[in-house]
Coordinates of C-alpha atoms and ligand atoms in Angstrom, one line a residue:
X1 CA 117.4 67.9 106.3
X2 CA 113.9 68.9 107.1
X3 CA 113.4 69.1 110.9
X4 CA 110.4 67.7 112.4
X5 CA 108.7 67.1 109.0
X6 CA 106.8 63.9 110.1
X7 CA 105.3 65.6 113.1
X8 CA 104.1 68.6 111.2
X9 CA 102.5 66.4 108.7
X10 CA 100.9 64.4 111.2
X11 CA 99.5 67.3 113.3
X12 CA 98.4 69.3 110.1
X13 CA 97.1 66.5 108.0
X14 CA 94.3 68.2 106.2
X15 CA 93.6 70.2 109.2
X16 CA 95.6 73.7 108.7
X17 CA 92.2 75.3 108.2
X18 CA 91.1 74.1 111.5
X19 CA 89.9 70.6 110.7
X20 CA 87.6 69.6 107.6
X21 CA 86.2 72.4 105.7
X22 CA 86.8 76.0 107.0
X23 CA 84.2 78.2 108.2
X24 CA 82.1 79.7 105.3
X25 CA 81.9 83.6 104.7
X26 CA 78.4 85.3 104.2
X27 CA 77.5 84.7 100.5
X28 CA 76.5 88.5 100.3
X29 CA 79.3 90.0 102.3
X30 CA 82.1 89.7 104.5
X31 CA 82.8 87.4 107.6
X32 CA 80.6 85.0 109.3
X33 CA 76.9 85.4 110.5
X34 CA 78.0 85.8 114.2
X35 CA 80.2 88.8 113.6
X36 CA 79.0 91.9 115.5
X37 CA 78.1 95.1 113.8
X38 CA 81.1 97.6 113.5
X39 CA 79.5 100.9 112.2
X40 CA 79.3 103.4 115.2
X41 CA 76.4 105.7 115.4
X42 CA 78.5 108.8 115.1
X43 CA 80.2 107.5 111.9
X44 CA 76.7 106.9 110.2
X45 CA 75.7 110.4 111.3
X46 CA 78.9 111.8 109.8
X47 CA 78.1 109.9 106.4
X48 CA 74.7 111.2 106.4
X49 CA 76.0 114.9 106.5
X50 CA 78.8 114.6 104.0
X51 CA 77.7 112.1 101.2
X52 CA 74.0 111.3 102.3
X53 CA 72.7 107.8 103.0
X54 CA 69.5 105.9 101.9
X55 CA 66.3 107.0 103.4
X56 CA 65.4 103.4 104.3
X57 CA 68.2 100.6 105.0
X58 CA 68.7 98.4 102.0
X59 CA 69.5 94.9 103.4
X60 CA 70.6 91.8 101.2
X61 CA 67.7 89.7 99.8
X62 CA 67.1 86.3 101.3
X63 CA 69.0 83.4 100.0
X64 CA 65.8 81.9 98.4
X65 CA 65.5 85.0 96.3
X66 CA 68.8 84.8 94.6
X67 CA 68.3 84.4 90.8
X68 CA 70.6 81.7 89.5
X69 CA 71.3 81.0 85.9
X70 CA 70.2 77.7 84.8
X71 CA 73.1 75.0 85.2
X72 CA 74.3 73.7 81.9
X73 CA 76.4 70.9 82.8
X74 CA 74.8 67.6 81.9
X75 CA 74.3 64.5 83.9
X76 CA 76.9 62.8 82.2
X77 CA 79.7 65.3 82.7
X78 CA 78.7 65.7 86.5
X79 CA 78.7 61.6 86.9
X80 CA 82.3 61.6 85.5
X81 CA 83.4 64.5 87.6
X82 CA 82.0 62.3 90.6
X83 CA 83.9 59.3 89.3
X84 CA 87.0 61.1 89.8
X85 CA 86.3 63.2 93.1
X86 CA 83.6 61.1 94.9
X87 CA 80.2 62.4 95.8
X88 CA 81.4 64.6 98.4
X89 CA 83.9 66.2 96.0
X90 CA 81.2 67.6 93.6
X91 CA 78.5 69.8 94.8
X92 CA 75.7 71.5 92.9
X93 CA 73.2 72.7 95.5
X94 CA 72.0 76.1 95.6
X95 CA 74.1 77.4 98.4
X96 CA 77.2 76.2 96.8
X97 CA 76.5 77.7 93.6
X98 CA 75.6 81.0 95.3
X99 CA 78.8 80.9 97.4
X100 CA 81.0 80.5 94.3
X101 CA 79.1 83.0 92.0
X102 CA 81.3 86.0 92.7
X103 CA 84.3 87.4 94.9
X104 CA 84.1 90.4 97.2
X105 CA 84.6 93.4 95.0
X106 CA 82.0 96.3 95.2
X107 CA 80.1 95.3 92.2
X108 CA 80.1 91.6 93.3
X109 CA 78.3 92.6 96.6
X110 CA 75.9 94.9 94.8
X111 CA 75.0 92.1 92.5
X112 CA 74.8 89.4 95.3
X113 CA 73.0 91.5 97.7
X114 CA 70.3 92.3 95.1
X115 CA 70.1 88.6 94.4
X116 CA 71.2 89.0 90.8
X117 CA 74.6 87.6 90.5
X118 CA 74.2 87.2 86.7
X119 CA 76.6 84.2 86.6
X120 CA 77.1 81.2 88.7
X121 CA 79.1 78.1 88.4
X122 CA 77.2 75.1 87.3
X123 CA 78.8 72.9 90.0
X124 CA 81.8 73.3 92.5
X125 CA 84.7 70.7 92.6
X126 CA 86.7 70.0 95.7
X127 CA 89.9 68.2 94.8
X128 CA 92.1 66.8 97.5
X129 CA 95.6 67.0 96.0
X130 CA 98.0 67.6 93.1
X131 CA 97.0 64.1 91.4
X132 CA 93.4 64.6 91.6
X133 CA 93.7 68.2 90.3
X134 CA 95.8 67.0 87.3
X135 CA 93.2 64.4 86.5
X136 CA 90.3 66.8 86.9
X137 CA 91.9 69.4 84.6
X138 CA 92.5 66.8 82.0
X139 CA 89.0 65.6 82.2
X140 CA 87.5 69.2 82.0
X141 CA 89.6 69.8 78.9
X142 CA 88.2 66.7 77.3
X143 CA 84.6 67.8 78.3
X144 CA 85.0 71.4 77.3
X145 CA 84.2 72.4 80.9
X146 CA 85.6 75.9 82.0
X147 CA 87.4 75.8 85.4
X148 CA 87.6 78.8 87.7
X149 CA 90.0 78.2 90.6
X150 CA 88.5 79.5 93.9
X151 CA 90.7 79.9 97.0
X152 CA 89.2 82.3 99.6
X153 CA 86.9 83.9 97.1
X154 CA 88.0 87.3 98.2
X155 CA 89.1 88.6 94.7
X156 CA 88.1 92.3 94.3
X157 CA 88.6 92.3 90.5
X158 CA 86.3 89.7 89.2
X159 CA 89.0 87.1 89.5
X160 CA 86.6 84.3 90.3
X161 CA 83.6 85.3 88.1
X162 CA 82.3 82.0 86.8
X163 CA 82.7 82.8 83.0
X164 CA 82.1 79.9 80.9
X165 CA 83.6 81.5 77.7
X166 CA 82.8 79.1 74.6
X167 CA 82.5 76.1 76.9
X168 CA 79.6 73.9 77.5
X169 CA 79.8 74.3 81.3
X170 CA 81.8 76.0 84.1
X171 CA 82.9 74.7 87.4
X172 CA 84.4 76.5 90.3
X173 CA 87.5 74.7 91.7
X174 CA 87.5 75.2 95.3
X175 CA 91.0 74.6 97.2
X176 CA 89.3 74.2 100.6
X177 CA 90.2 70.6 100.9
X178 CA 93.8 71.0 99.8
X179 CA 94.7 72.5 103.2
X180 CA 97.6 70.3 104.7
X181 CA 100.8 71.7 105.7
X182 CA 103.2 69.4 104.1
X183 CA 106.4 70.1 106.0
X184 CA 108.6 72.6 107.9
X185 CA 112.3 72.9 107.1
X186 CA 113.4 74.9 110.1
X187 CA 117.1 75.0 109.2
X188 CA 116.0 76.6 105.7
X189 CA 113.4 78.5 107.2
X190 CA 110.9 77.3 104.8
X191 CA 107.3 75.7 105.0
X192 CA 105.4 73.7 102.3
X193 CA 101.9 73.9 102.1
X194 CA 99.0 72.9 99.9
X195 CA 97.4 76.1 98.0
X196 CA 94.0 75.9 100.0
X197 CA 95.7 76.6 103.4
X198 CA 94.5 80.0 104.7
X199 CA 97.1 82.7 105.6
X200 CA 95.3 83.0 109.0
X201 CA 95.6 79.1 109.6
X202 CA 99.1 79.0 108.6
X203 CA 100.1 82.0 110.7
X204 CA 98.5 80.2 113.7
X205 CA 100.4 77.0 112.9
X206 CA 103.7 78.9 112.6
X207 CA 103.0 80.9 115.8
X208 CA 102.8 77.8 117.7
X209 CA 106.4 77.0 116.6
X210 CA 107.9 80.6 117.1
X211 CA 107.7 81.4 113.4
X212 CA 105.6 83.8 111.1
X213 CA 105.0 84.2 107.4
X214 CA 104.4 88.0 107.9
X215 CA 101.7 88.1 105.1
X216 CA 98.8 90.2 106.4
X217 CA 96.6 91.6 103.7
X218 CA 93.5 93.2 104.9
X219 CA 91.6 90.2 103.8
X220 CA 93.9 87.9 105.9
X221 CA 91.2 86.0 107.8
X222 CA 89.9 84.4 104.6
X223 CA 92.6 84.3 101.9
X224 CA 94.4 81.1 101.0
X225 CA 98.4 80.9 100.2
X226 CA 97.3 79.7 96.7
X227 CA 95.1 82.6 96.0
X228 CA 97.6 85.0 97.3
X229 CA 100.4 83.7 95.1
X230 CA 98.2 83.6 92.1
X231 CA 97.3 87.3 92.6
X232 CA 100.8 88.6 93.6
X233 CA 99.3 89.8 96.9
X234 CA 100.9 92.3 99.2
X235 CA 100.4 92.3 103.1
X236 CA 100.2 95.3 105.3
X237 CA 103.8 94.4 106.6
X238 CA 105.3 94.3 102.9
X239 CA 107.7 97.1 103.6
X240 CA 109.4 94.8 106.0
X241 CA 108.5 91.1 105.1
X242 CA 108.2 91.6 101.3
X243 CA 105.0 91.0 99.3
X244 CA 104.0 87.2 98.6
X245 CA 106.3 87.1 95.5
X246 CA 109.4 87.4 97.8
X247 CA 107.9 84.6 99.9
X248 CA 107.3 82.0 97.2
X249 CA 110.4 80.1 96.7
X250 CA 109.1 76.9 95.0
X251 CA 105.7 75.8 93.7
X252 CA 103.7 73.0 91.9
X253 CA 101.3 74.0 89.1
X254 CA 98.8 71.4 87.7
X255 CA 97.6 72.4 84.0
X256 CA 95.2 70.7 81.5
X257 CA 98.2 69.8 79.4
X258 CA 100.9 69.3 81.9
X259 CA 102.5 70.2 85.1
X260 CA 105.5 72.4 86.4
X261 CA 107.2 71.7 89.6
X262 CA 109.9 74.1 90.6
X263 CA 111.4 73.2 94.0
X264 CA 112.3 75.7 96.6
X265 CA 115.7 77.4 96.0
X266 CA 117.2 80.6 97.5
X267 CA 118.0 81.8 94.1
X268 CA 118.7 80.6 90.5
X269 CA 120.0 81.7 87.3
X270 CA 118.5 78.8 85.4
X271 CA 116.7 81.0 82.7
X272 CA 114.1 83.5 83.1
X273 CA 112.2 83.4 86.4
X274 CA 109.5 81.0 85.9
X275 CA 108.5 80.9 89.5
X276 CA 107.7 84.6 89.1
X277 CA 105.8 84.1 85.9
X278 CA 103.6 81.5 87.7
X279 CA 103.1 83.8 90.7
X280 CA 100.4 86.3 89.6
X281 CA 99.1 83.8 86.9
X282 CA 95.4 84.1 88.4
X283 CA 94.3 80.5 87.5
X284 CA 94.6 81.3 83.7
X285 CA 97.6 78.9 83.3
X286 CA 96.6 76.3 85.6
X287 CA 96.1 75.8 89.4
X288 CA 99.0 76.1 91.9
X289 CA 98.6 72.9 94.2
X290 CA 101.5 73.4 96.5
X291 CA 104.0 76.3 97.7
X292 CA 107.3 76.4 99.6
X293 CA 107.3 79.8 101.4
X294 CA 110.0 81.6 103.2
X295 CA 109.4 82.0 107.0
X296 CA 111.0 84.1 109.8
X297 CA 111.2 84.0 113.5
X298 CA 108.2 85.4 115.2
X299 CA 108.9 88.9 116.5
X300 CA 109.3 89.3 120.2
X301 CA 109.0 93.1 120.1
X302 CA 106.4 95.0 118.4
X303 CA 106.3 98.8 118.3
X304 CA 103.5 100.5 116.2
X305 CA 103.2 104.2 116.7
X306 CA 101.7 107.4 115.0
X307 CA 103.3 110.5 113.6
X308 CA 101.8 113.6 112.1
X309 CA 103.1 115.5 109.1
X310 CA 102.0 118.8 108.1
X311 CA 101.0 117.6 104.6
X312 CA 101.1 114.6 102.5
X313 CA 104.1 116.0 100.6
X314 CA 106.2 116.1 103.7
X315 CA 105.1 112.6 105.0
X316 CA 105.9 111.3 101.4
X317 CA 109.2 112.7 101.4
X318 CA 109.8 111.2 104.9
X319 CA 108.8 107.8 103.8
X320 CA 111.1 108.0 100.6
X321 CA 114.0 109.1 102.8
X322 CA 113.3 106.1 105.2
X323 CA 113.4 103.5 102.2
X324 CA 116.4 104.9 100.5
X325 CA 118.5 105.3 103.8
X326 CA 117.4 101.7 104.5
X327 CA 115.8 102.5 107.7
X328 CA 112.1 101.5 106.7
X329 CA 109.6 100.2 109.3
X330 CA 107.8 96.9 108.5
X331 CA 104.6 98.6 108.4
X332 CA 104.9 102.1 106.7
X333 CA 101.6 103.9 106.0
X334 CA 100.6 107.6 105.3
X335 CA 97.2 108.9 105.0
X336 CA 96.8 112.0 102.8
X337 CA 94.7 114.9 104.1
X338 CA 91.4 113.8 103.2
X339 CA 91.9 110.2 104.6
X340 CA 93.3 111.9 107.9
X341 CA 90.3 114.0 108.2
X342 CA 88.1 111.1 107.8
X343 CA 89.7 108.6 110.0
X344 CA 89.5 111.4 112.9
X345 CA 85.9 112.2 112.3
X346 CA 85.0 108.4 112.3
X347 CA 87.2 107.4 115.3
X348 CA 85.5 109.4 117.9
X349 CA 86.8 108.4 121.5
X350 CA 90.0 109.5 123.1
X351 CA 93.7 109.7 122.2
X352 CA 94.9 111.6 119.2
X353 CA 91.7 111.0 117.5
X354 CA 89.5 112.4 120.3
X355 CA 88.5 116.1 120.6
X356 CA 91.5 117.0 123.1
X357 CA 93.8 115.3 120.6
X358 CA 92.5 117.1 117.7
X359 CA 92.8 120.5 119.6
X360 CA 96.4 119.4 120.4
X361 CA 97.2 119.0 116.8
X362 CA 95.5 122.1 115.6
X363 CA 97.6 123.9 118.3
X364 CA 100.7 122.6 117.1
X365 CA 99.9 123.6 113.4
X366 CA 99.0 120.0 112.3
X367 CA 95.2 120.5 112.3
X368 CA 94.9 119.7 108.5
X369 CA 97.8 117.4 108.6
X370 CA 98.5 113.8 107.7
X371 CA 98.8 110.9 109.9
X372 CA 101.5 108.2 109.4
X373 CA 101.8 104.7 111.1
X374 CA 105.0 103.1 111.6
X375 CA 105.3 99.5 112.8
X376 CA 108.6 97.8 113.8
X377 CA 108.7 94.2 114.5
X378 CA 111.8 92.1 115.4
X379 CA 114.0 91.6 118.6
X380 CA 114.0 94.1 121.2
X381 CA 117.4 95.7 120.7
X382 CA 117.3 95.6 116.7
X383 CA 113.7 97.2 116.9
X384 CA 115.0 100.0 119.3
X385 CA 118.0 100.6 116.8
X386 CA 115.9 100.8 113.7
X387 CA 113.2 102.8 115.4
X388 CA 115.6 105.3 116.8
X389 CA 117.1 105.8 113.5
X390 CA 113.8 106.3 111.7
X391 CA 112.5 108.8 114.2
X392 CA 115.6 110.9 113.9
X393 CA 115.4 110.7 110.0
X394 CA 111.7 111.7 109.8
X395 CA 112.0 114.6 112.4
X396 CA 113.8 116.4 109.6
X397 CA 110.6 116.4 107.8
X398 CA 108.6 117.8 110.6
X399 CA 107.1 114.7 112.0
X400 CA 105.3 115.1 115.3
X401 CA 105.1 111.9 117.3
X402 CA 101.7 111.1 118.7
X403 CA 102.5 108.0 120.5
X404 CA 101.7 104.2 120.5
X405 CA 98.1 104.8 121.1
X406 CA 97.5 105.8 117.4
X407 CA 99.7 102.9 116.1
X408 CA 98.0 100.2 118.3
X409 CA 94.6 101.4 117.3
X410 CA 95.4 101.0 113.6
X411 CA 96.9 97.5 114.4
X412 CA 93.6 96.6 116.4
X413 CA 91.3 97.7 113.7
X414 CA 93.2 96.6 110.6
X415 CA 91.0 93.8 109.5
X416 CA 87.7 95.7 110.3
X417 CA 87.1 97.7 107.0
X418 CA 85.4 94.9 105.0
X419 CA 82.8 94.4 107.9
X420 CA 82.1 98.1 107.8
X421 CA 81.6 98.0 104.1
X422 CA 78.6 95.7 104.3
X423 CA 77.0 98.1 106.8
X424 CA 77.7 101.0 104.5
X425 CA 76.0 99.1 101.6
X426 CA 72.9 98.5 103.8
X427 CA 72.8 102.4 104.3
X428 CA 73.0 103.1 100.3
X429 CA 76.7 104.1 100.5
X430 CA 79.1 103.1 97.9
X431 CA 82.5 102.3 99.1
X432 CA 85.2 101.1 96.7
X433 CA 88.9 100.9 96.6
X434 CA 91.5 100.8 94.1
X435 CA 95.2 100.9 94.1
X436 CA 98.4 101.7 91.8
X437 CA 102.0 102.0 92.2
X438 CA 104.7 104.4 90.8
X439 CA 108.0 105.8 91.1
X440 CA 108.6 108.5 93.5
X441 CA 109.1 111.2 91.0
X442 CA 105.5 110.8 89.7
X443 CA 103.8 109.7 92.7
X444 CA 102.4 113.1 94.0
X445 CA 101.2 114.2 90.4
X446 CA 99.5 110.6 90.0
X447 CA 97.9 110.9 93.4
X448 CA 96.3 114.3 92.4
X449 CA 95.4 113.1 88.9
X450 CA 93.4 110.0 90.2
X451 CA 91.7 111.6 93.0
X452 CA 90.7 114.5 90.8
X453 CA 89.5 111.9 88.0
X454 CA 87.5 110.0 90.7
X455 CA 85.9 113.2 92.1
X456 CA 84.8 114.3 88.7
X457 CA 83.3 111.1 87.8
X458 CA 81.3 110.9 90.9
X459 CA 80.1 114.5 90.4
X460 CA 79.1 113.7 86.8
X461 CA 77.0 110.7 88.3
X462 CA 75.3 113.3 90.6
X463 CA 76.8 111.6 93.7
X464 CA 79.8 113.8 94.8
X465 CA 81.8 111.8 97.3
X466 CA 84.7 111.6 99.5
X467 CA 88.0 110.5 97.8
X468 CA 90.9 109.6 100.1
X469 CA 94.3 107.9 99.7
X470 CA 97.1 106.3 101.5
X471 CA 100.6 105.1 100.7
X472 CA 101.1 101.5 102.2
X473 CA 103.7 99.6 100.5
X474 CA 107.1 101.6 100.3
X475 CA 110.1 101.0 98.1
X476 CA 113.4 102.6 97.4
X477 CA 112.2 103.6 94.1
X478 CA 108.6 104.3 94.6
X479 CA 105.5 103.4 96.5
X480 CA 101.7 102.2 96.2
X481 CA 98.7 104.6 96.5
X482 CA 95.6 103.0 97.8
X483 CA 92.4 105.2 97.1
X484 CA 89.1 104.6 99.0
X485 CA 86.1 106.5 97.7
X486 CA 82.7 107.0 99.4
X487 CA 79.6 108.2 97.9
X488 CA 75.8 107.8 97.9
X489 CA 74.9 105.0 95.8
X490 CA 72.9 105.9 92.5
X491 CA 69.9 103.7 93.2
X492 CA 69.2 101.4 90.2
X493 CA 72.2 102.2 88.5
X494 CA 74.9 101.2 91.2
X495 CA 76.9 99.1 88.6
X496 CA 76.9 102.1 85.9
X497 CA 78.0 104.4 88.5
X498 CA 80.8 102.1 89.7
X499 CA 81.8 101.6 86.0
X500 CA 82.2 105.4 85.4
X501 CA 84.3 105.8 88.4
X502 CA 86.5 102.6 87.6
X503 CA 87.0 103.8 84.0
X504 CA 87.9 107.4 85.0
X505 CA 90.4 106.0 87.5
X506 CA 92.0 103.5 85.4
X507 CA 92.6 105.9 82.6
X508 CA 94.2 108.4 85.1
X509 CA 96.3 105.8 86.4
X510 CA 97.8 104.6 83.2
X511 CA 98.1 108.1 81.7
X512 CA 99.9 109.2 84.9
X513 CA 102.6 106.5 84.6
X514 CA 101.2 104.0 87.3
X515 CA 100.5 100.3 87.1
X516 CA 96.8 99.3 86.8
X517 CA 97.4 97.2 89.8
X518 CA 99.8 97.0 92.7
X519 CA 98.3 93.9 94.6
X520 CA 94.8 93.5 93.6
X521 CA 95.7 91.6 90.3
X522 CA 94.1 91.9 86.8
X523 CA 91.1 89.6 87.1
X524 CA 88.3 90.8 84.8
X525 CA 88.0 94.4 85.9
X526 CA 91.5 95.5 84.9
X527 CA 91.7 93.8 81.5
X528 CA 91.2 96.9 79.4
X529 CA 94.5 98.4 80.5
X530 CA 96.5 95.2 80.2
X531 CA 97.8 96.1 76.8
X532 CA 98.9 99.7 77.8
X533 CA 100.8 97.8 80.9
X534 CA 102.6 94.9 78.9
X535 CA 102.3 96.1 75.4
X536 CA 101.1 93.8 72.5
X537 CA 104.4 91.7 72.6
X538 CA 104.0 91.0 76.4
X539 CA 100.5 90.1 76.0
X540 CA 101.4 87.7 73.0
X541 CA 104.0 86.0 75.0
X542 CA 101.6 85.5 77.9
X543 CA 99.1 84.0 75.4
X544 CA 101.7 81.7 74.0
X545 CA 102.3 80.3 77.5
X546 CA 98.7 79.8 78.1
X547 CA 98.3 77.8 74.9
X548 CA 101.0 75.6 75.9
X549 CA 99.6 74.7 79.2
X550 CA 96.0 75.2 78.5
X551 CA 95.4 74.6 74.7
X552 CA 91.6 74.4 75.2
X553 CA 91.4 77.5 76.9
X554 CA 89.3 76.1 79.7
X555 CA 91.5 77.9 82.8
X556 CA 89.7 80.8 84.0
X557 CA 88.6 82.2 80.9
X558 CA 88.4 86.1 80.6
X559 CA 90.6 86.6 83.6
X560 CA 94.2 88.1 83.0
X561 CA 93.9 87.7 79.3
X562 CA 91.0 88.7 77.2
X563 CA 88.5 85.9 76.0
X564 CA 89.0 86.9 72.3
X565 CA 92.5 86.7 70.6
Ligands
FAD1 C1 88.4 93.6 102.1 C2 89.3 93.1 101.2 C3 90.6 93.6 101.5 C4 91.6 93.2 100.7 N1 93.0 93.5 101.0 C5 94.1 93.1 100.2 C6 95.4 93.4 100.8 O1 95.6 93.9 101.6 N2 96.2 93.0 100.0 C7 96.2 92.2 98.8 O2 97.0 91.7 98.2 N3 94.9 91.8 98.4 C8 93.9 92.4 99.1 N4 92.6 91.9 98.7 C9 92.3 91.1 97.6 C10 92.3 89.6 97.6 O3 92.2 89.4 99.2 C11 93.6 88.9 97.2 O4 93.6 89.2 95.9 C12 93.9 87.5 97.6 O5 95.3 87.2 97.4 C13 93.0 86.6 97.1 O6 93.2 85.4 97.8 P1 92.0 84.2 97.8 O7 92.5 83.0 98.4 O8 90.7 84.8 98.2 O9 91.8 84.0 96.1 P2 90.4 84.2 95.3 O10 89.8 85.3 95.5 O11 89.8 82.8 95.6 O12 91.2 84.0 93.8 C14 92.0 85.0 93.3 C15 92.4 84.7 92.0 O13 93.4 83.8 92.0 C16 92.9 82.5 91.3 N5 93.3 81.3 92.2 C17 92.9 81.0 93.4 N6 93.6 80.0 94.0 C18 94.4 79.7 92.9 C19 95.2 78.4 92.9 N7 95.4 77.7 93.8 N8 96.0 78.4 91.7 C20 95.7 79.2 90.7 N9 95.1 80.3 90.7 C21 94.2 80.4 91.9 C22 91.3 82.6 91.1 O14 90.9 82.0 90.0 C23 91.3 84.0 91.1 O15 91.7 84.5 89.6 C24 91.6 92.3 99.6 C25 90.2 91.8 99.3 C26 89.2 92.3 100.1 C27 87.8 91.7 99.7

C-alpha cells in the first residue's frame, strides 16, 4: 500500500516546481538574471595568457534584436490547439519562441547570443496531463505539425532544436505545467511524478521526507525528470546511486498513435526491456508523461575528500580496483594532468589549491599529478567502513590524501561551470565539453586519441587550446571520459570551428572503441555516428518502433534518428 499518498498529492498538486510555472532561465545562457558573476579576475588573466581572449567583451544582443524566422503555423491550426489546451496553454509571443529556440550546447549559445537562432518553434504548447498530451499529439499528427518535447531545455546535443522536417509547422511541447508529485510509496521506496518536475524540486520535496533520488547532473538546477529519462542522464553521484536508467522503474508514454503504460516493478522477465527502450527515446517516439522512480534514505553522513596520484594512469588503476573490488565511492572522479593543472591555476586561494598547497604537492613528487575526488554518502558507520577500505586500496597506487577541503570545495562548486561558461563566451573564449565511455582495457588509449584529435583540430583552426579530461562515472568494466576544451573563438566562424572539433572528436571516439555518448544523448549532433554505434540492423529496428508509435513522424524530427530513411 502506498503510504501517505493523499497527503503528498495534496501538498504537491501542480507545485513541485515551486508553485505555478518554474523560474525561467536566461534565453542566451545559464541561470537566472540575478545570479552573480563567477569568473574571478585571476582566472581571466590565466586565460588571457594561455589561450587568449577577445580584445573587447562580446555580450549577447538584446532580446529585441534576435532574428526569428517567420512562424508558419496558420490561425486555424492555432485555434484548434487553443480549443484543446485553453488560451494559457498555447503561447506564440516573441519571448516564448526565443526561449524555446535552442538548448544549452555551445553552438546553441553562440547562435542565441548573436541573435541568430536559425530556427524557432511557431508556438509553444503547455499540456497539463497525460490525457491532454494524448489528444495534443493526435491533433498534431492530423494537422502535420512537428512536436519537440521540451523539459528543462538543457540539452547540449541539439535535442530540442525546433526542426519541422516536412511538416507545415513545429511546436515546442513544454512540460512545465506537468509538475506534480503523484505519490510516494515509502514501503517500496518509490515516488511517482509527472515528467515536468524538476530534479531540484523533487530533491527538495524528498529531502523534507528524509529521502533522496540521488540524481545530480551538473545541470541539476533546471533539468526535468522527463528530460533526464529521455536522455539516459547520469548524475555526478552515479557511481553510487546509478544513472537515471537504474532509477526509472515504471513510466507512461503518450505517442501520436497510442500509449504505453509500464507500471513500477522491481524487475521483470516479460520480454525485452521495453522500459529501457523508452528511457533514452529523446522525444522521438512520444512524450514521457509520468515516471515511477526508486528513492533512498537521505544520507546522514557525507564525506568528500581529495587525493593526488602521480599520474592519470595510477589514478585510473586505483578507480578500476575500487570498482572491481566493490569498494567504490558514491562520487568517484579523477582529473587528468591537464585538468588538474587548470583547476589549480584557476582556483587561487588556500588549501591544496593555494600556493603553499602546490609547493607541498611538488615537494612530495605530485607536482604534475592528478587530483581525484571521492565522495561517500550513507549512514555514519557504513560510510566509515567503505571509506576505510577504499583508502586502504588506493594507497597501493600511491594515493596522497589531501583532505576534506579539496572534496568540499568540489562539492560546493559542482554546479558553477555553466555560469562560468557564459562569462567565457563574453570574453571570446570557446568552451565545449564532450563525453564517451569505454572498457578499461581501451580507456587510456582512447583518452590520448581523443585529446590528440581535439588538439590537432584546434591547431588547424589557428586557435590552439587547452584540452582536459576527467573520469566521473565508474563501472566494474570501464568508465566515462569527459573532455573539456578551451580555446580562443575564431571570430566570425565560431560554428565552423566548433564543427571541426566535434567531427574530429567523434571520429576519434568511435575509432577508439568508445560510445559516441555516455550521458549527453544523441540529439542532432551525434546522429552522424549512430550507424557505427548501433549498426544498420539496430537503426532499422528503432525506425520500425518509431513508425508504429509515430507513423506521421511528427515526434522530434531529426533527433535520435535522421530525417531521411
Ligand atoms: C551545463 C550543463 C551540464 C550538464 N551536465 C549533465 C550531467 O552532468 N549529466 C547529464 O546526464 N547531462 C548533463 N547535461 C545535459 C542535459 O542537462 C541532460 O541531457 C538532461 O537530462 C536534459 O534534461 P532536460 O529536462 O533539460 O531535457 P531537455 O533538454 O528539455 O530535452 C532533452 C531531450 O529529451 C526530450 N524530452 C524532454 N522531455 C521529454 C519527455 N517528457 N518525454 C520525451 N522526451 C522528452 C527532448 O525533446 C530532447 O530531445 C548538462 C547540460 C548542461 C547545459
